[in-house]
Coordinates of C-alpha atoms in Angstrom, one line a residue:
Chain A
M1 CA 35.9 -68.9 39.5
T2 CA 35.8 -72.7 38.8
T3 CA 37.6 -74.1 35.8
D4 CA 37.4 -77.4 34.0
S5 CA 40.7 -78.7 32.9
K6 CA 39.2 -80.6 29.9
L7 CA 37.5 -77.4 28.6
D8 CA 39.6 -74.5 29.8
L9 CA 43.1 -73.2 29.4
V10 CA 44.7 -71.4 32.3
L11 CA 47.9 -69.2 32.5
E12 CA 48.9 -68.3 36.1
R13 CA 51.8 -65.9 36.8
V14 CA 53.0 -63.5 39.4
V15 CA 54.1 -60.2 37.9
D16 CA 55.7 -57.2 39.6
V17 CA 53.3 -54.5 38.6
S18 CA 50.3 -53.6 40.7
P19 CA 46.7 -54.8 39.9
E20 CA 45.8 -51.1 39.3
L21 CA 48.4 -51.0 36.4
V22 CA 47.4 -54.3 35.0
W23 CA 43.8 -53.2 35.0
T24 CA 44.8 -50.0 33.2
A25 CA 46.8 -51.9 30.6
W26 CA 43.7 -54.1 29.9
T27 CA 41.1 -51.3 29.8
Q28 CA 42.6 -48.4 27.8
P29 CA 43.0 -48.7 24.0
E30 CA 46.2 -46.7 24.0
H31 CA 47.8 -49.2 26.3
I32 CA 46.3 -52.3 24.6
K33 CA 47.9 -51.2 21.3
K34 CA 51.4 -51.4 23.0
W35 CA 51.3 -55.0 24.3
F36 CA 48.3 -57.0 23.2
T37 CA 49.8 -59.0 20.3
P38 CA 53.1 -61.0 20.2
A39 CA 55.6 -59.1 18.2
P40 CA 56.1 -58.8 15.2
W41 CA 52.3 -58.8 15.1
T42 CA 50.8 -55.4 16.1
T43 CA 47.5 -54.2 17.4
V44 CA 46.6 -51.3 15.1
D45 CA 43.2 -50.4 16.4
C46 CA 41.2 -51.0 19.6
E47 CA 37.8 -50.0 20.9
I48 CA 36.7 -50.4 24.5
D49 CA 33.2 -49.7 25.9
L50 CA 33.9 -50.8 29.5
R51 CA 30.5 -52.1 30.7
P52 CA 28.7 -55.4 30.5
G53 CA 27.3 -55.5 27.0
G54 CA 30.0 -53.1 25.8
T55 CA 32.3 -53.7 22.8
F56 CA 35.8 -55.0 23.1
R57 CA 37.2 -54.7 19.5
T58 CA 40.8 -55.1 18.4
V59 CA 42.5 -55.2 14.9
M60 CA 45.7 -57.2 14.7
R61 CA 48.1 -56.7 11.8
S62 CA 50.4 -59.5 10.7
P63 CA 54.0 -58.8 9.7
E64 CA 52.8 -59.1 6.1
G65 CA 50.3 -56.3 6.7
E66 CA 47.1 -58.4 6.8
E67 CA 44.5 -57.1 9.2
H68 CA 42.5 -59.3 11.5
P69 CA 39.5 -57.7 13.2
N70 CA 38.3 -59.3 16.4
V71 CA 35.0 -58.3 18.0
G72 CA 33.9 -59.3 21.5
C73 CA 31.6 -58.2 24.3
Y74 CA 32.3 -57.5 28.0
L75 CA 30.3 -59.7 30.4
E76 CA 31.6 -59.0 33.9
L77 CA 33.8 -56.3 35.2
V78 CA 35.1 -55.9 38.7
P79 CA 37.6 -53.0 38.6
K80 CA 41.2 -54.1 39.3
R81 CA 40.1 -57.7 40.0
K82 CA 38.1 -59.3 37.2
L83 CA 37.5 -58.8 33.4
V84 CA 35.4 -61.2 31.5
W85 CA 34.5 -61.0 27.8
T86 CA 33.5 -63.4 24.9
D87 CA 33.8 -63.4 21.2
A88 CA 30.4 -65.3 21.0
L89 CA 28.7 -62.0 21.5
E90 CA 29.2 -58.5 20.3
A91 CA 27.9 -55.0 21.4
G92 CA 24.6 -55.1 23.3
F93 CA 25.1 -58.9 23.9
R94 CA 24.0 -59.7 20.3
P95 CA 25.2 -63.1 19.0
S96 CA 28.3 -62.5 16.9
R97 CA 27.9 -61.5 13.3
Q98 CA 31.4 -62.4 12.3
P99 CA 32.7 -66.0 11.8
A100 CA 34.7 -67.1 14.8
H101 CA 38.2 -65.7 14.0
L102 CA 40.0 -68.6 15.6
G103 CA 37.6 -71.2 14.1
F104 CA 35.8 -71.5 17.5
R105 CA 34.3 -69.2 20.1
F106 CA 35.8 -68.6 23.5
T107 CA 35.2 -66.7 26.7
A108 CA 38.2 -65.2 28.5
A109 CA 38.6 -64.1 32.1
I110 CA 41.5 -62.1 33.6
L111 CA 41.7 -62.4 37.3
L112 CA 43.9 -60.1 39.4
E113 CA 44.9 -60.4 43.0
P114 CA 47.3 -58.2 45.0
H115 CA 50.6 -60.2 45.6
G116 CA 53.0 -58.1 47.7
S117 CA 53.5 -55.0 45.6
G118 CA 52.7 -57.0 42.4
T119 CA 49.9 -59.1 41.1
K120 CA 48.9 -62.7 40.9
Y121 CA 47.6 -62.8 37.3
T122 CA 45.3 -65.6 36.1
A123 CA 44.1 -65.8 32.5
I124 CA 41.4 -68.3 31.6
A125 CA 40.1 -69.3 28.2
M126 CA 36.8 -71.2 28.3
H127 CA 35.7 -73.4 25.3
S128 CA 32.7 -75.3 24.2
N129 CA 34.4 -78.6 24.0
E130 CA 37.7 -80.5 24.3
E131 CA 38.4 -80.2 20.6
C132 CA 38.3 -76.4 20.7
R133 CA 40.3 -76.3 23.9
N134 CA 43.0 -78.5 22.4
K135 CA 43.1 -76.6 19.2
H136 CA 43.6 -73.3 21.1
E137 CA 46.4 -75.0 23.1
A138 CA 48.1 -76.3 20.0
M139 CA 47.8 -72.7 18.5
G140 CA 50.2 -71.7 21.3
F141 CA 47.9 -70.3 24.0
H142 CA 50.4 -70.6 26.8
D143 CA 53.4 -69.1 24.9
G144 CA 51.2 -66.4 23.3
W145 CA 49.4 -65.3 26.4
G146 CA 52.7 -65.5 28.4
T147 CA 54.5 -63.4 25.8
V148 CA 51.9 -60.7 25.7
L149 CA 51.8 -60.6 29.5
E150 CA 55.6 -60.0 29.5
Q151 CA 55.0 -57.2 27.0
L152 CA 52.2 -55.8 29.2
V153 CA 54.6 -55.7 32.2
A154 CA 57.4 -54.1 30.3
H155 CA 55.1 -51.5 28.9
M156 CA 53.4 -50.6 32.1
K157 CA 56.8 -50.4 33.9
S158 CA 57.9 -47.9 31.2
V159 CA 54.8 -45.6 31.7
G160 CA 53.6 -46.3 35.2
R161 CA 56.6 -45.4 37.4
Chain B
M1 CA 17.8 -50.4 25.0
T2 CA 18.2 -49.7 21.3
T3 CA 16.9 -52.2 18.8
D4 CA 17.7 -52.7 15.1
S5 CA 14.5 -53.5 13.1
K6 CA 16.6 -55.4 10.5
L7 CA 18.1 -57.7 13.2
D8 CA 15.7 -57.7 16.1
L9 CA 12.1 -58.9 16.7
V10 CA 10.1 -56.9 19.2
L11 CA 6.8 -57.7 21.0
E12 CA 5.3 -54.9 23.0
R13 CA 2.1 -55.3 25.1
V14 CA 0.4 -53.7 28.1
V15 CA -0.7 -56.4 30.6
D16 CA -2.8 -56.1 33.7
V17 CA -0.5 -57.8 36.2
S18 CA 2.2 -55.9 38.0
P19 CA 5.9 -55.8 37.1
E20 CA 6.5 -57.7 40.4
L21 CA 4.3 -60.6 39.3
V22 CA 5.7 -60.7 35.7
W23 CA 9.2 -60.8 37.2
T24 CA 8.2 -63.7 39.5
A25 CA 6.7 -65.5 36.6
W26 CA 10.0 -65.2 34.7
T27 CA 12.4 -66.1 37.5
Q28 CA 10.9 -69.1 39.4
P29 CA 10.9 -72.5 37.8
E30 CA 7.6 -73.6 39.2
H31 CA 6.0 -70.6 37.5
I32 CA 7.9 -71.0 34.2
K33 CA 6.6 -74.5 33.9
K34 CA 3.0 -73.2 33.9
W35 CA 3.2 -70.7 31.0
F36 CA 6.5 -70.8 29.1
T37 CA 5.5 -72.9 26.1
P38 CA 2.4 -72.5 23.8
A39 CA 0.0 -75.3 24.6
P40 CA -0.2 -78.2 23.8
W41 CA 3.6 -78.1 24.2
T42 CA 4.7 -78.1 27.8
T43 CA 7.7 -77.1 29.8
V44 CA 8.6 -80.2 31.9
D45 CA 11.8 -79.0 33.5
C46 CA 13.4 -75.7 34.4
E47 CA 16.6 -74.6 36.1
I48 CA 17.3 -71.0 37.0
D49 CA 20.4 -69.6 38.6
L50 CA 19.5 -66.0 38.7
R51 CA 22.7 -64.1 38.3
P52 CA 24.8 -62.9 35.4
G53 CA 26.6 -66.0 34.2
G54 CA 24.0 -68.3 35.8
T55 CA 22.1 -71.0 33.9
F56 CA 18.6 -70.6 32.4
R57 CA 17.7 -74.1 31.3
T58 CA 14.3 -75.4 30.1
V59 CA 13.1 -78.7 28.7
M60 CA 10.1 -78.4 26.3
R61 CA 8.0 -81.5 25.5
S62 CA 6.1 -81.8 22.2
P63 CA 2.5 -83.2 22.1
E64 CA 4.2 -86.4 20.8
G65 CA 6.4 -86.6 23.9
E66 CA 9.7 -85.5 22.3
E67 CA 11.8 -83.5 24.7
H68 CA 13.8 -80.4 23.6
P69 CA 16.4 -79.1 26.1
N70 CA 17.4 -75.5 25.8
V71 CA 20.3 -74.1 27.7
G72 CA 21.1 -70.4 28.1
C73 CA 23.0 -68.0 30.3
Y74 CA 21.7 -64.9 32.1
L75 CA 23.6 -61.7 31.1
E76 CA 21.9 -58.8 32.8
L77 CA 19.3 -58.7 35.6
V78 CA 17.6 -55.6 37.0
P79 CA 14.9 -57.0 39.4
K80 CA 11.4 -56.2 38.2
R81 CA 12.7 -54.2 35.2
K82 CA 15.1 -56.1 32.9
L83 CA 16.0 -59.7 32.2
V84 CA 18.6 -60.5 29.5
W85 CA 19.9 -64.0 28.5
T86 CA 21.4 -65.7 25.5
D87 CA 21.6 -69.2 24.1
A88 CA 25.0 -68.4 22.7
L89 CA 26.5 -69.0 26.2
E90 CA 25.8 -71.5 29.0
A91 CA 26.7 -71.5 32.7
G92 CA 29.7 -69.4 33.6
F93 CA 29.5 -67.6 30.3
R94 CA 31.0 -70.6 28.5
P95 CA 30.3 -70.7 24.7
S96 CA 27.4 -73.1 24.2
R97 CA 28.2 -76.8 23.9
Q98 CA 24.9 -77.7 22.3
P99 CA 24.0 -77.0 18.7
A100 CA 21.7 -74.0 18.3
H101 CA 18.3 -75.5 19.1
L102 CA 16.5 -73.1 16.6
G103 CA 19.2 -73.4 14.0
F104 CA 20.6 -70.0 15.1
R105 CA 21.6 -68.2 18.3
F106 CA 19.7 -65.4 19.9
T107 CA 19.8 -63.0 22.8
A108 CA 16.5 -62.1 24.5
A109 CA 15.6 -59.2 26.7
I110 CA 12.4 -58.8 28.7
L111 CA 11.8 -55.2 29.7
L112 CA 9.1 -54.3 32.3
E113 CA 7.8 -50.8 33.2
P114 CA 5.0 -50.0 35.6
H115 CA 1.8 -48.9 33.6
G116 CA -1.0 -48.0 35.9
S117 CA -1.5 -51.1 38.0
G118 CA -0.2 -53.2 35.2
T119 CA 3.0 -53.5 33.1
K120 CA 4.3 -52.3 29.8
Y121 CA 5.9 -55.5 28.6
T122 CA 8.6 -55.5 25.9
A123 CA 10.2 -58.7 24.6
I124 CA 13.2 -58.3 22.3
A125 CA 15.0 -61.1 20.4
M126 CA 18.4 -60.1 18.9
H127 CA 20.0 -62.0 16.1
S128 CA 23.3 -62.1 14.3
N129 CA 21.9 -61.2 10.9
E130 CA 18.7 -60.6 8.9
E131 CA 18.4 -64.2 7.8
C132 CA 18.2 -65.4 11.4
R133 CA 15.8 -62.6 12.3
N134 CA 13.5 -63.5 9.4
K135 CA 13.7 -67.2 10.1
H136 CA 12.7 -66.6 13.7
E137 CA 9.8 -64.3 12.6
A138 CA 8.6 -67.0 10.1
M139 CA 8.7 -69.6 12.9
G140 CA 6.0 -67.5 14.5
F141 CA 7.8 -65.3 17.0
H142 CA 5.0 -62.8 17.5
D143 CA 2.2 -65.4 17.8
G144 CA 4.3 -67.6 20.0
W145 CA 5.7 -65.0 22.4
G146 CA 2.2 -63.3 22.5
T147 CA 0.5 -66.6 23.3
V148 CA 2.8 -67.4 26.2
L149 CA 2.5 -63.9 27.5
E150 CA -1.3 -64.5 27.7
Q151 CA -0.6 -67.8 29.5
L152 CA 1.8 -65.9 31.9
V153 CA -0.9 -63.3 32.7
A154 CA -3.7 -65.9 33.2
H155 CA -1.4 -68.0 35.4
M156 CA -0.2 -65.2 37.6
K157 CA -3.7 -63.9 38.0
S158 CA -4.7 -67.3 39.3
V159 CA -1.9 -67.4 41.8
G160 CA -1.1 -63.8 42.6
R161 CA -4.3 -62.4 43.9

């Protein structure tokens, strides 16, 4: 997958859980709810229809109890290797009904490669233009996506071994 | 494929060219240029990267010589049966850089089924909301998509037999 540093944000890490477990963490609602939002935010609902054109919906709750729904659509799925979705579309590839919840649309790709007994993990966020990319970076993309990856690893270690 | 009459526009026709020829007409730039825009408009350029995430780009020219580029992204491809793309995304599933050229985004599906020696042809345009659907209808969706289908059939008969 080619990226464009002016338009994309990339987080690359090696983690010590297998691609199988990372894939499970990303594709089952009961796991998503455990790690998907940086504490003290929580993910209180999740719907996954794991096929191109299927829904990926989450509801995040702020520490103050405010709920933020977020609806997206899966685009490309290669089990244990690649997961791509966008919030520019919703179920059935329909253009999104909701306003962009971050103020802009993005497409995300999670790439997984075996690395010893662990995983080389690459998360990519693709944007329309530099302004959106820079806004997403300033919102704390790297810290946020890094933190939730640590939460994912801790959670899957607790259930997966 | 399920449609929602409040959000979608549907054109259904039986045509007397085979699904193979309709598929060819939709997937090769040299054919697209011959039928894709209602005369006296013309399609002066076309780029097709026929895979999910690949570009579908056309440039239409008005009778006055004004050019209108239109960039989209393929989402789902079943050879000779189903072609889905959207202008909400561009190459690599990136959210569109260009403003929506119709004033709104839409996702389109072309469904082909064998019907005798011809084809049952269904074109679906999916929208975010009723306002966009109704605007697209008022812009002449049924006449426009019907006219270009007639052009497609005439063109493919001229080259395909």
